[in-house]
Every structure is written in C-alpha cells, then in structure tokens.
PDB file of C-alpha atoms in Angstrom:
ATOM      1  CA  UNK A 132       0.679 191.150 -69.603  1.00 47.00           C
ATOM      2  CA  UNK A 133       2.969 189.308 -67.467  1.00 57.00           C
ATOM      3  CA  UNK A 134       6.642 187.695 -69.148  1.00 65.00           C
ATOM      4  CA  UNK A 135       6.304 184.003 -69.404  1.00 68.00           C
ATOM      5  CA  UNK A 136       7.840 181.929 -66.443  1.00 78.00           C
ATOM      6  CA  UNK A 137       7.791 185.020 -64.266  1.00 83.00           C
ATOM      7  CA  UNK A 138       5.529 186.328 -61.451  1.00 87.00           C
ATOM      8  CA  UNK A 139       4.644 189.486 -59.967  1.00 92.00           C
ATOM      9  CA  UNK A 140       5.316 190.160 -56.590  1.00 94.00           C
ATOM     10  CA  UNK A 141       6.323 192.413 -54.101  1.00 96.00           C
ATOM     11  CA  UNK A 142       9.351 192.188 -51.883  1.00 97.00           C
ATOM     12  CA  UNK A 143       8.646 192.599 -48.138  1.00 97.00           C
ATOM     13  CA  UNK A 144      12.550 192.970 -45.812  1.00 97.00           C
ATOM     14  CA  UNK A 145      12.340 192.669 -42.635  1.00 96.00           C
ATOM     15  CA  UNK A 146      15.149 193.569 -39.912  1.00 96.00           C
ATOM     16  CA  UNK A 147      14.351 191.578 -36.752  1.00 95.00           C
ATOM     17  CA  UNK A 148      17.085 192.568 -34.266  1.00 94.00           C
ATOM     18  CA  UNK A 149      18.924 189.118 -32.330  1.00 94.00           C
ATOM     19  CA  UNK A 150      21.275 188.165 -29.958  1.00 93.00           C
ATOM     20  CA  UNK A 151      25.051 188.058 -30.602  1.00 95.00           C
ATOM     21  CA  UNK A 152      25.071 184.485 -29.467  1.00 95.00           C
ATOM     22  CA  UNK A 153      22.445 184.076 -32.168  1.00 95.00           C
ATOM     23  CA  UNK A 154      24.398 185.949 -35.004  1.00 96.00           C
ATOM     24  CA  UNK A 155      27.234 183.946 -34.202  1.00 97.00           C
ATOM     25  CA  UNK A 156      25.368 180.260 -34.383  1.00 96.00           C
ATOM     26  CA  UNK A 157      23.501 181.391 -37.317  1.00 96.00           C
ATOM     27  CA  UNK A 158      26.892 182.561 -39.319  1.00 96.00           C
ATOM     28  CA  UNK A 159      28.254 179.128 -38.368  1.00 97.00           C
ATOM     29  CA  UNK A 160      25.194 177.346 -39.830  1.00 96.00           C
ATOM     30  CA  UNK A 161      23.423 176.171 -36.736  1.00 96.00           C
ATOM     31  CA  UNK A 162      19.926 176.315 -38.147  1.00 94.00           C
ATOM     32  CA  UNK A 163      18.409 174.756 -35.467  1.00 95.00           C
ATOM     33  CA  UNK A 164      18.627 178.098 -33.855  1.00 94.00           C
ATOM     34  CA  UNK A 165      15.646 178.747 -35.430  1.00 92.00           C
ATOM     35  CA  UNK A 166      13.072 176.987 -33.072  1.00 92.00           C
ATOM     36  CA  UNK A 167      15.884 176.960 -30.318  1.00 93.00           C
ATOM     37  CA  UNK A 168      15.720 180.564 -29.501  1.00 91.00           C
ATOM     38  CA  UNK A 169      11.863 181.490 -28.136  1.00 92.00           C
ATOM     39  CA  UNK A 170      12.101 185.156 -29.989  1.00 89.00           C
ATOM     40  CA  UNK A 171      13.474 183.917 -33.099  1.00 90.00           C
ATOM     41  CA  UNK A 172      10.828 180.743 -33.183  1.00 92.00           C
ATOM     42  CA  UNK A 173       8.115 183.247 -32.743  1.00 91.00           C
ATOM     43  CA  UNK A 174       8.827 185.730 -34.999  1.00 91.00           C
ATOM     44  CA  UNK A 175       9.005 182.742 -37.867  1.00 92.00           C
ATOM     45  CA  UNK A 176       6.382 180.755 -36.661  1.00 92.00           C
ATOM     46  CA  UNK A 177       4.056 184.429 -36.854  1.00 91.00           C
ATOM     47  CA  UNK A 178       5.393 184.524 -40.535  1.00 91.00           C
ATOM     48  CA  UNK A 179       3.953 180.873 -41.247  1.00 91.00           C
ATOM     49  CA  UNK A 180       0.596 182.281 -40.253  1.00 93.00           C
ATOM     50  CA  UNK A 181       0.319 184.474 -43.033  1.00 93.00           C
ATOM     51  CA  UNK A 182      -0.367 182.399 -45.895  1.00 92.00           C
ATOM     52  CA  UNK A 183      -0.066 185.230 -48.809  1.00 92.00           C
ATOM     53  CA  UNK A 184       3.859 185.337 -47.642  1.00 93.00           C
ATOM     54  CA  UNK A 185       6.601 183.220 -49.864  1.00 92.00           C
ATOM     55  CA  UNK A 186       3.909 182.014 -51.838  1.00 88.00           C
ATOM     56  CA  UNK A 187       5.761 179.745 -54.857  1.00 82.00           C
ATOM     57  CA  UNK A 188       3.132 177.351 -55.852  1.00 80.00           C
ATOM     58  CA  UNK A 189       4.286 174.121 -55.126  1.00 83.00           C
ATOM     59  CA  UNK A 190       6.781 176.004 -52.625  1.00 86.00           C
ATOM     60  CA  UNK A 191       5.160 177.717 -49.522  1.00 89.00           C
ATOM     61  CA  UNK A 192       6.919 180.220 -46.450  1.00 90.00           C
ATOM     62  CA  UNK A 193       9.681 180.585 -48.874  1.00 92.00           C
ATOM     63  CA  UNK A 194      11.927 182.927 -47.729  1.00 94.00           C
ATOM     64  CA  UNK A 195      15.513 184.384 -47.957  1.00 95.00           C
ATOM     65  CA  UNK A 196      17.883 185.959 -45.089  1.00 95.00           C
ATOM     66  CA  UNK A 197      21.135 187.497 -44.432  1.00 96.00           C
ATOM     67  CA  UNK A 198      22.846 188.315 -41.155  1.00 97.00           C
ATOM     68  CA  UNK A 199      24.636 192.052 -40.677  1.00 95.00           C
ATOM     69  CA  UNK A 200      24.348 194.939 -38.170  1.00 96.00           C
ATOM     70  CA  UNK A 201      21.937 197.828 -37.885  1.00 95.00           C
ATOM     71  CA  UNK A 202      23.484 201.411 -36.664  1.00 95.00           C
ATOM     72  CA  UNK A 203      21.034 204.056 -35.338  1.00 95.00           C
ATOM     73  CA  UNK A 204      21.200 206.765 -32.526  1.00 96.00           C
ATOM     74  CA  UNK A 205      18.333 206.967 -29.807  1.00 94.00           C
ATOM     75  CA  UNK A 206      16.349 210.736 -30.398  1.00 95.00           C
ATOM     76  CA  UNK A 207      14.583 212.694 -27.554  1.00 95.00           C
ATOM     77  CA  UNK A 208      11.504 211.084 -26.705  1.00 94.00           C
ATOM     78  CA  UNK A 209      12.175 207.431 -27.722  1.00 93.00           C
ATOM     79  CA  UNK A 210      11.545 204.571 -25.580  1.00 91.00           C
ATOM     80  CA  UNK A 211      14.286 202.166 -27.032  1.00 90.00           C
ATOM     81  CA  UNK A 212      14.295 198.401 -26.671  1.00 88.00           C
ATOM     82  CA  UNK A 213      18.125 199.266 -27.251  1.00 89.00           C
ATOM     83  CA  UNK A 214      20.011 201.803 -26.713  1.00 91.00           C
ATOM     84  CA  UNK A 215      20.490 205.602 -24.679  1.00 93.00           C
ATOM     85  CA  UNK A 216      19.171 208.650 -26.203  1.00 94.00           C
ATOM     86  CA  UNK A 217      22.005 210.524 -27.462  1.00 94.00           C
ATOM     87  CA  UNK A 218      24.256 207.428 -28.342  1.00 94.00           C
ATOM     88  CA  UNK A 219      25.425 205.573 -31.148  1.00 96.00           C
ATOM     89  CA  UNK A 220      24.172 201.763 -31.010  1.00 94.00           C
ATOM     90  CA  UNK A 221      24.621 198.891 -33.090  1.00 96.00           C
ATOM     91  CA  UNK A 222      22.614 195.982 -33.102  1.00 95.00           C
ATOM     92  CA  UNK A 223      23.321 192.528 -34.418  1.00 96.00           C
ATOM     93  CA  UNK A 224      20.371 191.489 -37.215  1.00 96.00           C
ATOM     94  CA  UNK A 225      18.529 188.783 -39.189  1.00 96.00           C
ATOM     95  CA  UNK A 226      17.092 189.891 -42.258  1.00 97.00           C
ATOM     96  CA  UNK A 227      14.558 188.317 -43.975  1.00 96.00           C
ATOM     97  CA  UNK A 228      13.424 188.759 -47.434  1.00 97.00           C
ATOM     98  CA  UNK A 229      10.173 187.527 -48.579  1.00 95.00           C
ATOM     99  CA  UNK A 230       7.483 188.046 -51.437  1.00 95.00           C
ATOM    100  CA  UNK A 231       3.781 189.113 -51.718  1.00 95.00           C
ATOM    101  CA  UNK A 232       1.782 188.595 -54.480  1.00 94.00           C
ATOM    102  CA  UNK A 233       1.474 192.081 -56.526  1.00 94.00           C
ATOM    103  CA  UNK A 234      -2.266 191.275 -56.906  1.00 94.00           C
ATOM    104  CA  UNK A 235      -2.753 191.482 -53.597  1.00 94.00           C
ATOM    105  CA  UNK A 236      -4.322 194.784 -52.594  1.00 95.00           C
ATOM    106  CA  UNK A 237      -2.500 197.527 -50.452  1.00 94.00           C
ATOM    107  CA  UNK A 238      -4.536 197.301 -47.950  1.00 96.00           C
ATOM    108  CA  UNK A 239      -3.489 193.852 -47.578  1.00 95.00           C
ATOM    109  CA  UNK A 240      -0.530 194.804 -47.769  1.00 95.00           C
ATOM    110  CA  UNK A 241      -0.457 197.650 -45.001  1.00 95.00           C
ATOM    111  CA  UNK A 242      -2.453 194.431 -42.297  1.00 94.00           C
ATOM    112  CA  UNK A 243       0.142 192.346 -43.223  1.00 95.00           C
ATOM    113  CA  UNK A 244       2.877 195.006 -42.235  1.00 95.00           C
ATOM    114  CA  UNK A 245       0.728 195.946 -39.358  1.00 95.00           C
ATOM    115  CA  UNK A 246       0.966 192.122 -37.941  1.00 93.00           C
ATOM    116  CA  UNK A 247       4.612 192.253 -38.647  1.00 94.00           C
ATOM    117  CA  UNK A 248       4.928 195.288 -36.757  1.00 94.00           C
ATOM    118  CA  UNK A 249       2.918 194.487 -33.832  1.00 93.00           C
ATOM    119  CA  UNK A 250       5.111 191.195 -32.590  1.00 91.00           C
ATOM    120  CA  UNK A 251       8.492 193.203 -33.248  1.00 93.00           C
ATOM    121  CA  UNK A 252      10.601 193.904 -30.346  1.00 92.00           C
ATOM    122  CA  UNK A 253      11.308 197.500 -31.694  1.00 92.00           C
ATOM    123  CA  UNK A 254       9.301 200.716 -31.344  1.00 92.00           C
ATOM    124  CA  UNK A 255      10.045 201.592 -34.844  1.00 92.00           C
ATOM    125  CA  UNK A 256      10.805 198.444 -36.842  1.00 94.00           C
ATOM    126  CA  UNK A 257      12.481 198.452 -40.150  1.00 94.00           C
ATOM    127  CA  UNK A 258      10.332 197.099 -42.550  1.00 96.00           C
ATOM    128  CA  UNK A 259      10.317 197.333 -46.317  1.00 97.00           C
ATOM    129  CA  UNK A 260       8.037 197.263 -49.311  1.00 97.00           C
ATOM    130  CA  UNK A 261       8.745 196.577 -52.734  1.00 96.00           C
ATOM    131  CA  UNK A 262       6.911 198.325 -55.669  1.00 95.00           C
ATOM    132  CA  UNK A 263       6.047 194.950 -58.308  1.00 94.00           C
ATOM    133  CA  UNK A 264       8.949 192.878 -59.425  1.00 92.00           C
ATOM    134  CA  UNK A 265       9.129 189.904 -61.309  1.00 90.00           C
ATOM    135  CA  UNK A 266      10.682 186.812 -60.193  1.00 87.00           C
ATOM    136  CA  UNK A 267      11.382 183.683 -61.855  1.00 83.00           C
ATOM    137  CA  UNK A 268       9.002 180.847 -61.232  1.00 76.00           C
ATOM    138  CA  UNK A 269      10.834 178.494 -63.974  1.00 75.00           C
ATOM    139  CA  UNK A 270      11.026 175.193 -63.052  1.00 72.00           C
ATOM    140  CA  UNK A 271      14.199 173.160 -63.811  1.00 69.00           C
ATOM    141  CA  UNK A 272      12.014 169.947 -64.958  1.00 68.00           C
ATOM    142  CA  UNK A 273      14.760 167.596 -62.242  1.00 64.00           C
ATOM    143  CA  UNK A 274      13.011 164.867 -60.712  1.00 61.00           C
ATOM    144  CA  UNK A 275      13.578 164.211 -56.420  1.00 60.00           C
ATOM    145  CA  UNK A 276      15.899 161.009 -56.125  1.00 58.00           C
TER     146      UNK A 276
END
C-alpha cells in the first residue's frame, strides 16, 4: 500500500562527461547550452525518447542535475575516451537525476540502461539505479497567472 500523495519510483543518475567550456556556461546559467552543444543536445534529446523517464503526470522529462568532477585512473587494457593508462584524470561532469516508475519491470529497467549506455561517450559509463523510493507527487493547488 502506497502513502497518500506519494509515488514509487526508482532513481536513475547519470554522469555524462562535458566540456570545461560547457561546465563553465552551465555554472553561470547559460541554459541554452543545452541544444547549443551537439553532444549535450543529443544525449537529452535521447532521454526525451524514453517516455517511462521523469514521468510526473501532468509533468513529463522531468529531471534534476548538478555539475562536479569525476576522478578515475585508466587500468591495463582500457580504451579510454579520456585519459592514459596509469594516470590520474579528472573530468568535468553533468549529472542528471531522473525517476522510473517502480512498477516498471527490471527488465525494463536493464533496456532502458542499455540505451543509456549505448549513446555514452565512455567505455564504462557511470550509471545508477535506485532500489523504490517514494517521492512526493503533492500538488500545491496554485493556479498559472
């Protein structure tokens, strides 16, 4: 049984490596960036085609992201994107949060990961998975102006 005004979802994070230039326009609010820069564009406009992600009801795509760094040293036998094997890199990174219904089976779950997975630039993205959480779905009851 589910709490009232709450829904079950899972939590899907994903780290999509970007250009300094690009962490530096997003951080000072250029939003635009976001269909300005082909890679970023893409990535989003892939995420639109999935119609089980951000799904709020009346609210569709929704989505939440931070900017920071990822750290990570190349191994033997990697073919990096970024990076020497051996070294210390750090990469400048969107991340985007978004939810999937918990309903939704796991191995829906795993194509959707799979999709995400096959148009990132990385040979081993970092993607993450939620058990089921709940999240609020109350609505405030204020009327557009």
């Amino acid at each position: 049984m589910g709490i009232s005004g709450m829904k079950r979802v899972r939590k899907l994070r994903i780290h999509w490596p970007i250009e300094r230039e690009i962490l530096a326009r997003l951080a000072a609010g250029e939003t635009q960036v976001f269909e300005e820069d082909p890679r970023m564009a893409a990535f989003l406009a892939a995420l639109r085609e999935m119609p089980e992600l951000g799904d709020f009801g009346m609210y569709h795509h929704v989505f939440e992201s931070g900017l920071g760094f990822e750290g990570f040293t190349v191994g033997e036998g990697a073919n990096p994107t970024m990076g020497t094997v051996g070294e210390r890199s750090v990469s400048p990174t969107f991340l985007l949060t978004t939810y999937i219904d918990a309903d939704l089976s796991d191995d829906a779950v795993g194509r959707i990961v799979e999709r995400v997975v096959a148009i990132h630039p990385w040979e081993v993205p970092v993607l993450e998975v939620s058990e089921a959480l709940n999240i609020s779905t109350f609505m405030t009851g204020r009327v557009a102006a």
